[in-house]
Structure formats: C-alpha cells, structure tokens
PDB file of C-alpha atoms in Angstrom:
ATOM      1  CA  UNK A  30      69.802 153.311 116.535  1.00  0.00           C
ATOM      2  CA  UNK A  31      70.224 157.271 115.551  1.00  0.00           C
ATOM      3  CA  UNK A  32      69.401 157.924 111.764  1.00  0.00           C
ATOM      4  CA  UNK A  33      72.388 159.071 109.476  1.00  0.00           C
ATOM      5  CA  UNK A  34      73.075 162.671 109.595  1.00  0.00           C
ATOM      6  CA  UNK A  35      73.920 164.912 106.600  1.00  0.00           C
ATOM      7  CA  UNK A  36      75.532 168.436 107.165  1.00  0.00           C
ATOM      8  CA  UNK A  37      74.883 170.455 103.857  1.00  0.00           C
ATOM      9  CA  UNK A  38      77.643 173.337 103.485  1.00  0.00           C
ATOM     10  CA  UNK A  39      76.026 176.880 103.636  1.00  0.00           C
ATOM     11  CA  UNK A  40      78.745 178.292 101.614  1.00  0.00           C
ATOM     12  CA  UNK A  41      78.316 179.178  97.784  1.00  0.00           C
ATOM     13  CA  UNK A  42      75.579 181.571  95.921  1.00  0.00           C
ATOM     14  CA  UNK A  43      72.607 180.727  93.485  1.00  0.00           C
ATOM     15  CA  UNK A  44      72.338 179.803  90.977  1.00  0.00           C
ATOM     16  CA  UNK A  45      75.536 177.434  90.838  1.00  0.00           C
ATOM     17  CA  UNK A  46      74.839 176.335  94.541  1.00  0.00           C
ATOM     18  CA  UNK A  47      72.155 175.360  96.514  1.00  0.00           C
ATOM     19  CA  UNK A  48      69.339 175.427  93.542  1.00  0.00           C
ATOM     20  CA  UNK A  49      69.199 172.800  91.023  1.00  0.00           C
ATOM     21  CA  UNK A  50      67.221 172.712  87.580  1.00  0.00           C
ATOM     22  CA  UNK A  51      64.366 170.361  86.532  1.00  0.00           C
ATOM     23  CA  UNK A  52      65.041 169.520  82.991  1.00  0.00           C
ATOM     24  CA  UNK A  53      63.723 166.513  81.422  1.00  0.00           C
ATOM     25  CA  UNK A  54      65.718 163.210  82.280  1.00  0.00           C
ATOM     26  CA  UNK A  55      68.061 165.385  84.450  1.00  0.00           C
ATOM     27  CA  UNK A  56      65.538 166.776  86.667  1.00  0.00           C
ATOM     28  CA  UNK A  57      66.294 164.521  89.618  1.00  0.00           C
ATOM     29  CA  UNK A  58      69.386 166.628  90.259  1.00  0.00           C
ATOM     30  CA  UNK A  59      66.885 169.496  90.679  1.00  0.00           C
ATOM     31  CA  UNK A  60      64.866 167.626  93.070  1.00  0.00           C
ATOM     32  CA  UNK A  61      67.502 166.007  95.210  1.00  0.00           C
ATOM     33  CA  UNK A  62      69.414 169.390  95.372  1.00  0.00           C
ATOM     34  CA  UNK A  63      66.452 171.542  96.601  1.00  0.00           C
ATOM     35  CA  UNK A  64      65.434 169.045  99.084  1.00  0.00           C
ATOM     36  CA  UNK A  65      68.926 168.979 100.542  1.00  0.00           C
ATOM     37  CA  UNK A  66      69.323 172.764 100.639  1.00  0.00           C
ATOM     38  CA  UNK A  67      65.809 173.054 102.395  1.00  0.00           C
ATOM     39  CA  UNK A  68      65.675 170.382 104.771  1.00  0.00           C
ATOM     40  CA  UNK A  69      62.602 169.296 102.478  1.00  0.00           C
ATOM     41  CA  UNK A  70      62.951 165.575 102.293  1.00  0.00           C
ATOM     42  CA  UNK A  71      61.316 164.351 105.894  1.00  0.00           C
ATOM     43  CA  UNK A  72      62.925 160.551 104.961  1.00  0.00           C
ATOM     44  CA  UNK A  73      63.199 158.289 108.180  1.00  0.00           C
ATOM     45  CA  UNK A  74      66.619 157.056 107.263  1.00  0.00           C
ATOM     46  CA  UNK A  75      68.486 160.231 107.593  1.00  0.00           C
ATOM     47  CA  UNK A  76      68.360 163.551 109.065  1.00  0.00           C
ATOM     48  CA  UNK A  77      70.336 166.894 108.738  1.00  0.00           C
ATOM     49  CA  UNK A  78      72.544 167.898 110.979  1.00  0.00           C
ATOM     50  CA  UNK A  79      72.177 171.169 113.239  1.00  0.00           C
ATOM     51  CA  UNK A  80      75.960 171.368 113.316  1.00  0.00           C
ATOM     52  CA  UNK A  81      78.850 170.067 111.117  1.00  0.00           C
ATOM     53  CA  UNK A  82      80.258 168.275 114.159  1.00  0.00           C
ATOM     54  CA  UNK A  83      77.168 166.151 114.582  1.00  0.00           C
ATOM     55  CA  UNK A  84      77.345 165.048 110.942  1.00  0.00           C
ATOM     56  CA  UNK A  85      78.354 161.481 109.453  1.00  0.00           C
ATOM     57  CA  UNK A  86      78.576 162.837 106.037  1.00  0.00           C
ATOM     58  CA  UNK A  87      78.727 165.859 104.077  1.00  0.00           C
ATOM     59  CA  UNK A  88      77.199 167.227 100.885  1.00  0.00           C
ATOM     60  CA  UNK A  89      78.539 169.755  98.311  1.00  0.00           C
ATOM     61  CA  UNK A  90      75.531 171.493  96.976  1.00  0.00           C
ATOM     62  CA  UNK A  91      76.786 172.231  93.806  1.00  0.00           C
ATOM     63  CA  UNK A  92      74.331 172.251  90.690  1.00  0.00           C
ATOM     64  CA  UNK A  93      76.525 171.386  87.661  1.00  0.00           C
ATOM     65  CA  UNK A  94      73.639 171.646  85.521  1.00  0.00           C
ATOM     66  CA  UNK A  95      73.070 174.964  86.323  1.00  0.00           C
ATOM     67  CA  UNK A  96      76.646 175.675  85.817  1.00  0.00           C
ATOM     68  CA  UNK A  97      76.525 174.394  82.224  1.00  0.00           C
ATOM     69  CA  UNK A  98      74.091 177.221  81.488  1.00  0.00           C
ATOM     70  CA  UNK A  99      77.193 179.756  81.817  1.00  0.00           C
ATOM     71  CA  UNK A 100      80.229 178.092  82.076  1.00  0.00           C
ATOM     72  CA  UNK A 101      82.112 175.544  79.662  1.00  0.00           C
ATOM     73  CA  UNK A 102      83.538 172.017  80.957  1.00  0.00           C
ATOM     74  CA  UNK A 103      86.734 173.324  82.125  1.00  0.00           C
ATOM     75  CA  UNK A 104      85.129 176.505  84.088  1.00  0.00           C
ATOM     76  CA  UNK A 105      82.963 173.887  85.630  1.00  0.00           C
ATOM     77  CA  UNK A 106      85.883 171.537  87.047  1.00  0.00           C
ATOM     78  CA  UNK A 107      87.769 174.742  88.195  1.00  0.00           C
ATOM     79  CA  UNK A 108      84.595 176.134  90.144  1.00  0.00           C
ATOM     80  CA  UNK A 109      83.809 172.844  91.764  1.00  0.00           C
ATOM     81  CA  UNK A 110      87.343 172.391  92.769  1.00  0.00           C
ATOM     82  CA  UNK A 111      88.007 175.907  94.295  1.00  0.00           C
ATOM     83  CA  UNK A 112      84.946 175.549  96.034  1.00  0.00           C
ATOM     84  CA  UNK A 113      85.963 172.074  97.649  1.00  0.00           C
ATOM     85  CA  UNK A 114      89.328 173.714  98.273  1.00  0.00           C
ATOM     86  CA  UNK A 115      87.915 176.382 100.450  1.00  0.00           C
ATOM     87  CA  UNK A 116      85.703 174.148 102.421  1.00  0.00           C
ATOM     88  CA  UNK A 117      89.181 172.125 103.190  1.00  0.00           C
ATOM     89  CA  UNK A 118      90.756 175.334 104.292  1.00  0.00           C
ATOM     90  CA  UNK A 119      87.966 176.748 106.389  1.00  0.00           C
ATOM     91  CA  UNK A 120      86.924 173.464 107.874  1.00  0.00           C
ATOM     92  CA  UNK A 121      88.812 170.364 109.192  1.00  0.00           C
ATOM     93  CA  UNK A 122      86.072 167.794 107.951  1.00  0.00           C
ATOM     94  CA  UNK A 123      87.713 166.816 104.433  1.00  0.00           C
ATOM     95  CA  UNK A 124      91.168 166.768 105.445  1.00  0.00           C
ATOM     96  CA  UNK A 125      90.697 164.287 108.247  1.00  0.00           C
ATOM     97  CA  UNK A 126      89.161 162.041 106.199  1.00  0.00           C
ATOM     98  CA  UNK A 127      90.312 163.184 102.573  1.00  0.00           C
ATOM     99  CA  UNK A 128      86.972 163.593 101.392  1.00  0.00           C
ATOM    100  CA  UNK A 129      85.863 160.029 102.057  1.00  0.00           C
ATOM    101  CA  UNK A 130      82.771 161.257 103.849  1.00  0.00           C
ATOM    102  CA  UNK A 131      82.040 164.158 101.282  1.00  0.00           C
ATOM    103  CA  UNK A 132      79.438 163.564  98.358  1.00  0.00           C
ATOM    104  CA  UNK A 133      77.888 165.115  95.731  1.00  0.00           C
ATOM    105  CA  UNK A 134      75.166 164.334  92.981  1.00  0.00           C
ATOM    106  CA  UNK A 135      74.657 165.394  89.272  1.00  0.00           C
ATOM    107  CA  UNK A 136      73.024 164.110  86.224  1.00  0.00           C
ATOM    108  CA  UNK A 137      75.065 166.280  83.926  1.00  0.00           C
ATOM    109  CA  UNK A 138      77.875 164.655  81.899  1.00  0.00           C
ATOM    110  CA  UNK A 139      80.445 167.342  82.945  1.00  0.00           C
ATOM    111  CA  UNK A 140      80.087 166.103  86.744  1.00  0.00           C
ATOM    112  CA  UNK A 141      82.192 163.049  85.744  1.00  0.00           C
ATOM    113  CA  UNK A 142      85.213 165.142  84.762  1.00  0.00           C
ATOM    114  CA  UNK A 143      85.315 166.855  88.150  1.00  0.00           C
ATOM    115  CA  UNK A 144      87.941 164.497  89.642  1.00  0.00           C
ATOM    116  CA  UNK A 145      90.013 164.243  86.851  1.00  0.00           C
ATOM    117  CA  UNK A 146      91.454 167.429  87.355  1.00  0.00           C
ATOM    118  CA  UNK A 147      93.205 166.483  90.534  1.00  0.00           C
ATOM    119  CA  UNK A 148      92.659 162.693  91.211  1.00  0.00           C
ATOM    120  CA  UNK A 149      95.192 162.516  94.120  1.00  0.00           C
ATOM    121  CA  UNK A 150      92.692 165.044  95.868  1.00  0.00           C
ATOM    122  CA  UNK A 151      89.413 163.287  95.070  1.00  0.00           C
ATOM    123  CA  UNK A 152      90.177 159.592  95.034  1.00  0.00           C
ATOM    124  CA  UNK A 153      88.013 159.237  98.072  1.00  0.00           C
ATOM    125  CA  UNK A 154      85.353 161.785  97.104  1.00  0.00           C
ATOM    126  CA  UNK A 155      82.028 160.115  96.381  1.00  0.00           C
ATOM    127  CA  UNK A 156      79.991 161.279  93.170  1.00  0.00           C
ATOM    128  CA  UNK A 157      76.263 160.284  92.643  1.00  0.00           C
ATOM    129  CA  UNK A 158      75.749 160.320  88.662  1.00  0.00           C
ATOM    130  CA  UNK A 159      73.574 159.425  86.206  1.00  0.00           C
ATOM    131  CA  UNK A 160      76.353 158.629  83.909  1.00  0.00           C
ATOM    132  CA  UNK A 161      77.803 155.503  84.761  1.00  0.00           C
ATOM    133  CA  UNK A 162      79.842 155.034  81.687  1.00  0.00           C
ATOM    134  CA  UNK A 163      83.488 153.653  83.054  1.00  0.00           C
ATOM    135  CA  UNK A 164      84.992 155.313  79.905  1.00  0.00           C
ATOM    136  CA  UNK A 165      83.852 158.735  81.274  1.00  0.00           C
ATOM    137  CA  UNK A 166      85.449 158.272  84.843  1.00  0.00           C
ATOM    138  CA  UNK A 167      82.741 156.716  86.496  1.00  0.00           C
ATOM    139  CA  UNK A 168      84.368 154.827  89.394  1.00  0.00           C
ATOM    140  CA  UNK A 169      82.274 151.550  90.512  1.00  0.00           C
ATOM    141  CA  UNK A 170      84.138 151.167  93.826  1.00  0.00           C
ATOM    142  CA  UNK A 171      83.593 154.522  94.778  1.00  0.00           C
ATOM    143  CA  UNK A 172      80.698 156.398  93.041  1.00  0.00           C
ATOM    144  CA  UNK A 173      77.015 155.742  93.132  1.00  0.00           C
ATOM    145  CA  UNK A 174      74.623 155.589  90.137  1.00  0.00           C
ATOM    146  CA  UNK A 175      71.310 157.317  89.994  1.00  0.00           C
ATOM    147  CA  UNK A 176      68.610 156.803  87.811  1.00  0.00           C
ATOM    148  CA  UNK A 177      67.534 159.413  85.033  1.00  0.00           C
ATOM    149  CA  UNK A 178      64.198 160.385  85.277  1.00  0.00           C
ATOM    150  CA  UNK A 179      61.623 163.318  84.436  1.00  0.00           C
ATOM    151  CA  UNK A 180      60.325 164.640  87.726  1.00  0.00           C
ATOM    152  CA  UNK A 181      56.699 166.022  87.085  1.00  0.00           C
ATOM    153  CA  UNK A 182      55.923 169.259  89.145  1.00  0.00           C
ATOM    154  CA  UNK A 183      52.443 170.524  89.868  1.00  0.00           C
ATOM    155  CA  UNK A 184      51.647 174.433  90.526  1.00  0.00           C
ATOM    156  CA  UNK A 185      52.894 174.112  94.095  1.00  0.00           C
ATOM    157  CA  UNK A 186      56.236 172.871  92.825  1.00  0.00           C
ATOM    158  CA  UNK A 187      55.865 169.512  94.659  1.00  0.00           C
ATOM    159  CA  UNK A 188      56.308 166.273  92.761  1.00  0.00           C
ATOM    160  CA  UNK A 189      52.970 165.292  90.904  1.00  0.00           C
ATOM    161  CA  UNK A 190      52.415 161.744  91.107  1.00  0.00           C
ATOM    162  CA  UNK A 191      51.105 160.602  87.565  1.00  0.00           C
ATOM    163  CA  UNK A 192      51.194 156.833  87.901  1.00  0.00           C
ATOM    164  CA  UNK A 193      47.768 155.468  86.295  1.00  0.00           C
ATOM    165  CA  UNK A 194      48.866 151.886  85.579  1.00  0.00           C
ATOM    166  CA  UNK A 195      46.497 148.858  85.620  1.00  0.00           C
ATOM    167  CA  UNK A 196      46.965 145.637  87.476  1.00  0.00           C
ATOM    168  CA  UNK A 197      48.645 143.058  85.276  1.00  0.00           C
ATOM    169  CA  UNK A 198      45.420 141.243  84.547  1.00  0.00           C
ATOM    170  CA  UNK A 199      43.814 144.301  83.205  1.00  0.00           C
ATOM    171  CA  UNK A 200      46.710 145.467  80.773  1.00  0.00           C
ATOM    172  CA  UNK A 201      45.823 144.105  77.256  1.00  0.00           C
ATOM    173  CA  UNK A 202      49.396 144.700  76.032  1.00  0.00           C
ATOM    174  CA  UNK A 203      52.329 142.163  76.535  1.00  0.00           C
ATOM    175  CA  UNK A 204      55.247 144.196  76.124  1.00  0.00           C
ATOM    176  CA  UNK A 205      56.095 147.865  75.162  1.00  0.00           C
ATOM    177  CA  UNK A 206      59.106 149.216  73.075  1.00  0.00           C
ATOM    178  CA  UNK A 207      59.997 152.565  71.690  1.00  0.00           C
ATOM    179  CA  UNK A 208      63.431 152.735  69.922  1.00  0.00           C
ATOM    180  CA  UNK A 209      65.928 155.547  69.689  1.00  0.00           C
ATOM    181  CA  UNK A 210      69.550 155.693  68.388  1.00  0.00           C
ATOM    182  CA  UNK A 211      71.423 153.950  71.508  1.00  0.00           C
ATOM    183  CA  UNK A 212      69.532 150.638  71.602  1.00  0.00           C
ATOM    184  CA  UNK A 213      71.908 148.722  69.321  1.00  0.00           C
ATOM    185  CA  UNK A 214      71.473 145.869  67.349  1.00  0.00           C
ATOM    186  CA  UNK A 215      68.776 144.238  69.477  1.00  0.00           C
ATOM    187  CA  UNK A 216      66.734 147.828  69.052  1.00  0.00           C
ATOM    188  CA  UNK A 217      66.974 147.333  65.120  1.00  0.00           C
ATOM    189  CA  UNK A 218      65.924 143.475  65.323  1.00  0.00           C
ATOM    190  CA  UNK A 219      63.312 144.354  67.735  1.00  0.00           C
ATOM    191  CA  UNK A 220      61.919 147.002  65.049  1.00  0.00           C
ATOM    192  CA  UNK A 221      62.382 144.737  61.862  1.00  0.00           C
ATOM    193  CA  UNK A 222      60.592 141.614  63.294  1.00  0.00           C
ATOM    194  CA  UNK A 223      58.020 142.785  65.595  1.00  0.00           C
ATOM    195  CA  UNK A 224      56.975 146.545  64.456  1.00  0.00           C
ATOM    196  CA  UNK A 225      53.317 146.006  63.163  1.00  0.00           C
ATOM    197  CA  UNK A 226      53.363 142.198  63.497  1.00  0.00           C
ATOM    198  CA  UNK A 227      51.630 141.533  66.634  1.00  0.00           C
ATOM    199  CA  UNK A 228      49.171 143.596  68.685  1.00  0.00           C
ATOM    200  CA  UNK A 229      50.209 142.407  71.728  1.00  0.00           C
ATOM    201  CA  UNK A 230      53.626 143.817  71.397  1.00  0.00           C
ATOM    202  CA  UNK A 231      53.636 147.596  70.724  1.00  0.00           C
ATOM    203  CA  UNK A 232      57.015 148.113  69.063  1.00  0.00           C
ATOM    204  CA  UNK A 233      57.683 151.736  67.786  1.00  0.00           C
ATOM    205  CA  UNK A 234      60.607 152.637  65.532  1.00  0.00           C
ATOM    206  CA  UNK A 235      60.855 156.152  67.159  1.00  0.00           C
ATOM    207  CA  UNK A 236      59.861 157.016  70.835  1.00  0.00           C
ATOM    208  CA  UNK A 237      56.518 159.095  70.817  1.00  0.00           C
ATOM    209  CA  UNK A 238      56.939 162.871  70.325  1.00  0.00           C
ATOM    210  CA  UNK A 239      57.421 164.079  73.902  1.00  0.00           C
ATOM    211  CA  UNK A 240      58.885 161.566  76.316  1.00  0.00           C
ATOM    212  CA  UNK A 241      55.895 161.968  78.909  1.00  0.00           C
ATOM    213  CA  UNK A 242      53.348 162.552  75.900  1.00  0.00           C
ATOM    214  CA  UNK A 243      49.797 161.454  77.367  1.00  0.00           C
ATOM    215  CA  UNK A 244      50.077 158.632  74.506  1.00  0.00           C
ATOM    216  CA  UNK A 245      53.228 157.046  75.977  1.00  0.00           C
ATOM    217  CA  UNK A 246      52.215 157.316  79.745  1.00  0.00           C
ATOM    218  CA  UNK A 247      48.901 155.428  78.689  1.00  0.00           C
ATOM    219  CA  UNK A 248      50.809 152.678  76.530  1.00  0.00           C
ATOM    220  CA  UNK A 249      52.953 152.127  79.277  1.00  0.00           C
ATOM    221  CA  UNK A 250      50.171 151.962  81.989  1.00  0.00           C
ATOM    222  CA  UNK A 251      48.689 149.302  79.925  1.00  0.00           C
ATOM    223  CA  UNK A 252      51.692 147.218  79.000  1.00  0.00           C
ATOM    224  CA  UNK A 253      53.051 144.101  81.110  1.00  0.00           C
ATOM    225  CA  UNK A 254      56.660 144.501  80.158  1.00  0.00           C
ATOM    226  CA  UNK A 255      59.001 147.092  78.893  1.00  0.00           C
ATOM    227  CA  UNK A 256      61.580 146.253  76.505  1.00  0.00           C
ATOM    228  CA  UNK A 257      64.849 147.906  77.590  1.00  0.00           C
ATOM    229  CA  UNK A 258      67.744 147.280  75.352  1.00  0.00           C
ATOM    230  CA  UNK A 259      70.631 150.068  75.425  1.00  0.00           C
ATOM    231  CA  UNK A 260      73.365 148.763  73.354  1.00  0.00           C
ATOM    232  CA  UNK A 261      76.644 150.373  74.970  1.00  0.00           C
ATOM    233  CA  UNK A 262      74.590 153.282  76.413  1.00  0.00           C
ATOM    234  CA  UNK A 263      74.073 152.328  80.440  1.00  0.00           C
ATOM    235  CA  UNK A 264      72.481 156.023  80.991  1.00  0.00           C
ATOM    236  CA  UNK A 265      68.853 155.668  80.341  1.00  0.00           C
ATOM    237  CA  UNK A 266      65.510 156.648  82.003  1.00  0.00           C
ATOM    238  CA  UNK A 267      63.722 153.870  80.695  1.00  0.00           C
ATOM    239  CA  UNK A 268      64.021 151.265  83.373  1.00  0.00           C
ATOM    240  CA  UNK A 269      62.984 153.592  86.213  1.00  0.00           C
ATOM    241  CA  UNK A 270      60.046 154.862  83.976  1.00  0.00           C
ATOM    242  CA  UNK A 271      58.745 150.975  83.299  1.00  0.00           C
ATOM    243  CA  UNK A 272      59.202 150.069  87.109  1.00  0.00           C
ATOM    244  CA  UNK A 273      57.465 153.586  88.034  1.00  0.00           C
ATOM    245  CA  UNK A 274      54.521 152.778  85.335  1.00  0.00           C
ATOM    246  CA  UNK A 275      54.358 148.905  87.050  1.00  0.00           C
ATOM    247  CA  UNK A 276      55.933 147.449  84.304  1.00  0.00           C
ATOM    248  CA  UNK A 277      58.451 144.537  84.525  1.00  0.00           C
ATOM    249  CA  UNK A 278      61.607 145.729  82.756  1.00  0.00           C
ATOM    250  CA  UNK A 279      63.629 143.379  80.388  1.00  0.00           C
ATOM    251  CA  UNK A 280      67.084 144.885  79.918  1.00  0.00           C
ATOM    252  CA  UNK A 281      70.013 144.504  78.016  1.00  0.00           C
ATOM    253  CA  UNK A 282      73.316 146.423  77.997  1.00  0.00           C
ATOM    254  CA  UNK A 283      76.351 145.686  75.760  1.00  0.00           C
ATOM    255  CA  UNK A 284      79.793 146.448  77.691  1.00  0.00           C
TER     256      UNK A 284
END
C-alpha cells in the first residue's frame, strides 16, 4: 500500500510561512513546519507529493507563532484567511472538498480563532493544535490535539536527544510533582500534604527555574511516576515530558 502523500503549498514568504519558531513549549510548531517545508522528516508512513494532483492531503505552511511577533490576533486571522482564499482561487483542490483534505498546525493560541472569522468556509478544515480547550473553539470532531514540548536543538540545528532516564528498578524516587498556577485544587493538596514529607515523593511548590534545567531533567530521570494534575487547563507539556523521560504519568483534568 502506498504511503499517505502530502502536498505542501509553495506560496507564501518567510517569516510568516515555511519557517516556524522554536520557542519553549510551543517549539514543536517550528520543528514540524521546518520538516514539512524542507521534506526533512523521512518517516515511512507518509511522503511528499511531487505534484499536487498526486496528494491525498494538503498542508498550509503558515507560522502563527512568527505572525504573532508582528501582527495582532485580528491581523493574523485575516492573513491566514486571505492566504487560503488565494489558494482556493488558484487551485481546484480546496474547492473540490471544501477544505476537508487541508490542514495546518500551530501551538499559538491565536490559531484557535482562525476558523471563527468565516465558520462556513472553514467548517471542514482541520487544525492540529496544542490548545485543545473547547471554550476557545477547539472542535473535537474535526481538530487534532498535539502535545506541547520544548524541542532541544544542538549546534547543527537537529533535535538533540537528552533522555538519560534510568530503568524503574534504579529510580529511587516514587513520584515527582512541581506545581504551577493551573494545577487547581489537587495541586494545592499535593503541596499541602506531601511537600517535604517523604523522600520518595518529591513535591515542589514551584517549578524549578528554567523548565529544562539540569535539576529538572535529573529528578525526572530518577522518578517512577510524574503527577500531572492540570485543573481546568488541558494544554500542558507535562505529560509528554514524563513519557519522554520514561515515567508513568498520573493525570487529572477538571472539565
């Protein structure tokens, strides 16, 4: 069976298109956009179409993160909307499916507003988003959630593997938790009842300075479980961090 073929539209100029930003927990947008625009993934389950007629799906190479450096939210919405309208006039692909085989990816909050400007036009358009709050226009039946994650790059601008975790039997810490403002009542209870109470349960009232500090990576790599309460905030890099460091994540979300 042939792999999924994706066409990446060539239109659009940097910095707003074809080149994403690597910024803290939203840096996965830059990694994905860079790979899509340079045919740089090399994954077996999809390939890049050499001509749009061969494509099964179409990627909109817009960087909302880069746009947010220069434009306000309303201008971002108009720019992406105008870009897609231009593609629809230039090519037959959007119109033949009403955008059902088109998608974009962004971790910036403004990306959730793009379909609100003209919901009938974009009702079939798929967005890969870090912000999966339905109150901010995420559509579970159409949109796809992606994890927030800090992508580390080495000097050659390639992803730098940093995983140095130990096997479970060599991890002395049973559970790890570092609170922030979005952890809700459970986070407060964890701090109240467990902070400085048990050596095997490392509970911190605040995140260590610098999310990817050497201390943070070390304690994650020597813990068996990561406690991940998120209150009403469903957008968090904590679960993916735990998986990457080889921990079991215990999650709780309040909807």
